[in-house]
C-alpha cells in the first residue's frame, strides 16, 4: 500500500521554525520525485519544494527560497522540510506528494500519490 505520511506541523510565531517530515512507503522511493505542496483556504495549491532522491537535486518556490530546506534520507524513505524565518503567509496545510519520472517543479497534476497533509499556522 502506498503511503505518504506528513507530520510536524503546528503553531509557531513569525520568525520561528518548524520541521516537517514525510514518511514514504509502498513504492520505490528512488524512482519518484518527492514534493511539498501547500494550500491555504481559498488559494490555489502551491509547490513549496521538491527533491529527486536519486541524485539529491532540489527545487524551491520563489516565496521560500533562502528560508526552507528540503532533504531526504533514502534508506529510511524519509523527506524533511526545514522551515525557518516563517511568515504568516506560510500558513497552510502542507502536503507531501510523490511523482514518478517527473521534472523538478512539475505541477500538482503530475504527481501520483498524496498524503493527507499537516497544518502549519504562523501567527504574527
PDB file of C-alpha atoms in Angstrom:
ATOM      1  CA  UNK A   1       0.000   0.000   0.000  1.00  0.00           C
ATOM      2  CA  UNK A   2       1.356   3.393  -0.997  1.00  0.00           C
ATOM      3  CA  UNK A   3       1.511   5.807   1.899  1.00  0.00           C
ATOM      4  CA  UNK A   4       2.841   9.313   2.372  1.00  0.00           C
ATOM      5  CA  UNK A   5       2.574  10.463   5.966  1.00  0.00           C
ATOM      6  CA  UNK A   6       3.219  14.140   6.597  1.00  0.00           C
ATOM      7  CA  UNK A   7       3.804  15.290  10.150  1.00  0.00           C
ATOM      8  CA  UNK A   8       5.446  18.031  12.170  1.00  0.00           C
ATOM      9  CA  UNK A   9       3.033  20.867  11.608  1.00  0.00           C
ATOM     10  CA  UNK A  10       1.937  23.160  14.369  1.00  0.00           C
ATOM     11  CA  UNK A  11       1.547  26.728  15.509  1.00  0.00           C
ATOM     12  CA  UNK A  12       4.591  28.977  15.521  1.00  0.00           C
ATOM     13  CA  UNK A  13       5.226  32.695  15.803  1.00  0.00           C
ATOM     14  CA  UNK A  14       6.504  34.695  12.858  1.00  0.00           C
ATOM     15  CA  UNK A  15      10.253  34.300  12.567  1.00  0.00           C
ATOM     16  CA  UNK A  16      10.177  30.852  14.106  1.00  0.00           C
ATOM     17  CA  UNK A  17      10.951  27.449  12.664  1.00  0.00           C
ATOM     18  CA  UNK A  18       9.302  24.104  12.072  1.00  0.00           C
ATOM     19  CA  UNK A  19      10.494  20.874  10.527  1.00  0.00           C
ATOM     20  CA  UNK A  20       8.033  18.792   8.563  1.00  0.00           C
ATOM     21  CA  UNK A  21       8.533  15.095   7.926  1.00  0.00           C
ATOM     22  CA  UNK A  22       7.241  12.894   5.131  1.00  0.00           C
ATOM     23  CA  UNK A  23       7.421   9.137   5.615  1.00  0.00           C
ATOM     24  CA  UNK A  24       7.028   7.199   2.379  1.00  0.00           C
ATOM     25  CA  UNK A  25       6.204   3.538   1.925  1.00  0.00           C
ATOM     26  CA  UNK A  26       4.810   1.131  -0.654  1.00  0.00           C
ATOM     27  CA  UNK A  27       6.804   2.309  -3.683  1.00  0.00           C
ATOM     28  CA  UNK A  28      10.351   2.550  -4.973  1.00  0.00           C
ATOM     29  CA  UNK A  29      11.488   5.735  -3.315  1.00  0.00           C
ATOM     30  CA  UNK A  30      14.353   6.487  -5.702  1.00  0.00           C
ATOM     31  CA  UNK A  31      12.054   6.367  -8.748  1.00  0.00           C
ATOM     32  CA  UNK A  32       9.916   9.263  -7.530  1.00  0.00           C
ATOM     33  CA  UNK A  33      10.290  12.973  -7.100  1.00  0.00           C
ATOM     34  CA  UNK A  34       9.014  13.920  -3.651  1.00  0.00           C
ATOM     35  CA  UNK A  35       7.334  17.286  -3.385  1.00  0.00           C
ATOM     36  CA  UNK A  36       5.965  19.509  -0.674  1.00  0.00           C
ATOM     37  CA  UNK A  37       2.868  21.480  -1.578  1.00  0.00           C
ATOM     38  CA  UNK A  38       0.766  23.811   0.485  1.00  0.00           C
ATOM     39  CA  UNK A  39      -2.766  25.089   0.227  1.00  0.00           C
ATOM     40  CA  UNK A  40      -4.401  27.853   2.199  1.00  0.00           C
ATOM     41  CA  UNK A  41      -8.192  28.314   2.254  1.00  0.00           C
ATOM     42  CA  UNK A  42      -9.393  29.944  -0.946  1.00  0.00           C
ATOM     43  CA  UNK A  43      -5.994  29.710  -2.605  1.00  0.00           C
ATOM     44  CA  UNK A  44      -4.535  27.502  -5.301  1.00  0.00           C
ATOM     45  CA  UNK A  45      -2.271  24.650  -4.297  1.00  0.00           C
ATOM     46  CA  UNK A  46       1.319  25.860  -4.435  1.00  0.00           C
ATOM     47  CA  UNK A  47       4.516  23.884  -4.800  1.00  0.00           C
ATOM     48  CA  UNK A  48       6.880  24.715  -1.975  1.00  0.00           C
ATOM     49  CA  UNK A  49       9.804  22.444  -2.711  1.00  0.00           C
ATOM     50  CA  UNK A  50      10.700  19.078  -4.178  1.00  0.00           C
ATOM     51  CA  UNK A  51      13.620  16.706  -4.258  1.00  0.00           C
ATOM     52  CA  UNK A  52      14.788  13.939  -6.540  1.00  0.00           C
ATOM     53  CA  UNK A  53      16.140  11.308  -4.129  1.00  0.00           C
ATOM     54  CA  UNK A  54      18.111   9.607  -6.912  1.00  0.00           C
ATOM     55  CA  UNK A  55      20.606  12.459  -7.125  1.00  0.00           C
ATOM     56  CA  UNK A  56      19.623  14.917  -4.388  1.00  0.00           C
ATOM     57  CA  UNK A  57      18.658  17.713  -6.758  1.00  0.00           C
ATOM     58  CA  UNK A  58      16.142  20.178  -5.358  1.00  0.00           C
ATOM     59  CA  UNK A  59      13.670  22.847  -6.345  1.00  0.00           C
ATOM     60  CA  UNK A  60      12.263  25.707  -4.288  1.00  0.00           C
ATOM     61  CA  UNK A  61       9.405  28.033  -4.948  1.00  0.00           C
ATOM     62  CA  UNK A  62      10.373  31.685  -5.085  1.00  0.00           C
ATOM     63  CA  UNK A  63       8.449  32.518  -1.924  1.00  0.00           C
ATOM     64  CA  UNK A  64      10.501  30.133   0.230  1.00  0.00           C
ATOM     65  CA  UNK A  65      13.975  30.344  -1.287  1.00  0.00           C
ATOM     66  CA  UNK A  66      16.566  31.037   1.366  1.00  0.00           C
ATOM     67  CA  UNK A  67      14.178  30.115   4.177  1.00  0.00           C
ATOM     68  CA  UNK A  68      13.217  26.476   3.590  1.00  0.00           C
ATOM     69  CA  UNK A  69      15.458  23.473   3.016  1.00  0.00           C
ATOM     70  CA  UNK A  70      14.363  20.091   1.709  1.00  0.00           C
ATOM     71  CA  UNK A  71      16.352  16.944   2.390  1.00  0.00           C
ATOM     72  CA  UNK A  72      15.968  13.182   2.168  1.00  0.00           C
ATOM     73  CA  UNK A  73      17.288  10.063   3.812  1.00  0.00           C
ATOM     74  CA  UNK A  74      16.797   7.418   1.191  1.00  0.00           C
ATOM     75  CA  UNK A  75      17.429   4.358   3.359  1.00  0.00           C
ATOM     76  CA  UNK A  76      14.560   5.437   5.619  1.00  0.00           C
ATOM     77  CA  UNK A  77      12.402   6.680   2.722  1.00  0.00           C
ATOM     78  CA  UNK A  78      12.057   9.973   4.554  1.00  0.00           C
ATOM     79  CA  UNK A  79      11.894  13.560   3.347  1.00  0.00           C
ATOM     80  CA  UNK A  80      12.101  16.610   5.573  1.00  0.00           C
ATOM     81  CA  UNK A  81      11.264  20.246   5.042  1.00  0.00           C
ATOM     82  CA  UNK A  82      13.099  22.577   7.402  1.00  0.00           C
ATOM     83  CA  UNK A  83      11.194  25.848   7.540  1.00  0.00           C
ATOM     84  CA  UNK A  84      12.959  28.871   9.006  1.00  0.00           C
ATOM     85  CA  UNK A  85      12.039  32.544   9.240  1.00  0.00           C
ATOM     86  CA  UNK A  86       8.385  31.646   8.973  1.00  0.00           C
ATOM     87  CA  UNK A  87       5.900  34.280   7.887  1.00  0.00           C
ATOM     88  CA  UNK A  88       2.131  34.465   8.397  1.00  0.00           C
ATOM     89  CA  UNK A  89       1.686  33.904   4.660  1.00  0.00           C
ATOM     90  CA  UNK A  90       3.275  30.474   5.104  1.00  0.00           C
ATOM     91  CA  UNK A  91       0.130  29.391   6.946  1.00  0.00           C
ATOM     92  CA  UNK A  92      -1.413  26.471   5.053  1.00  0.00           C
ATOM     93  CA  UNK A  93      -1.944  22.744   5.021  1.00  0.00           C
ATOM     94  CA  UNK A  94       1.293  21.196   3.804  1.00  0.00           C
ATOM     95  CA  UNK A  95       1.092  18.052   1.690  1.00  0.00           C
ATOM     96  CA  UNK A  96       3.738  15.533   0.759  1.00  0.00           C
ATOM     97  CA  UNK A  97       3.400  14.060  -2.727  1.00  0.00           C
ATOM     98  CA  UNK A  98       5.290  11.634  -4.980  1.00  0.00           C
ATOM     99  CA  UNK A  99       5.553  11.607  -8.763  1.00  0.00           C
ATOM    100  CA  UNK A 100       7.346   9.101 -10.958  1.00  0.00           C
ATOM    101  CA  UNK A 101       9.610  10.261 -13.754  1.00  0.00           C
ATOM    102  CA  UNK A 102       8.675  13.920 -13.427  1.00  0.00           C
ATOM    103  CA  UNK A 103      10.810  17.037 -13.547  1.00  0.00           C
ATOM    104  CA  UNK A 104      11.573  19.175 -10.557  1.00  0.00           C
ATOM    105  CA  UNK A 105       8.976  21.886 -10.304  1.00  0.00           C
ATOM    106  CA  UNK A 106       6.275  19.824 -12.025  1.00  0.00           C
ATOM    107  CA  UNK A 107       2.678  20.907 -11.385  1.00  0.00           C
ATOM    108  CA  UNK A 108       0.467  19.070  -8.880  1.00  0.00           C
ATOM    109  CA  UNK A 109      -1.408  17.116 -11.571  1.00  0.00           C
ATOM    110  CA  UNK A 110       1.766  15.255 -12.474  1.00  0.00           C
ATOM    111  CA  UNK A 111       2.144  13.753  -9.009  1.00  0.00           C
ATOM    112  CA  UNK A 112       0.849  10.231  -8.482  1.00  0.00           C
ATOM    113  CA  UNK A 113       0.430   9.937  -4.731  1.00  0.00           C
ATOM    114  CA  UNK A 114      -0.584  12.350  -1.998  1.00  0.00           C
ATOM    115  CA  UNK A 115      -0.603  12.307   1.750  1.00  0.00           C
ATOM    116  CA  UNK A 116      -3.275  13.888   3.910  1.00  0.00           C
ATOM    117  CA  UNK A 117      -1.224  16.898   4.933  1.00  0.00           C
ATOM    118  CA  UNK A 118      -0.254  18.656   8.134  1.00  0.00           C
ATOM    119  CA  UNK A 119      -1.393  22.085   9.287  1.00  0.00           C
ATOM    120  CA  UNK A 120       1.145  24.874   9.689  1.00  0.00           C
ATOM    121  CA  UNK A 121      -0.051  28.082  11.304  1.00  0.00           C
ATOM    122  CA  UNK A 122       2.222  31.107  11.655  1.00  0.00           C
ATOM    123  CA  UNK A 123       0.990  33.866  13.920  1.00  0.00           C
ATOM    124  CA  UNK A 124       2.032  37.500  13.762  1.00  0.00           C
TER     125      UNK A 124
END
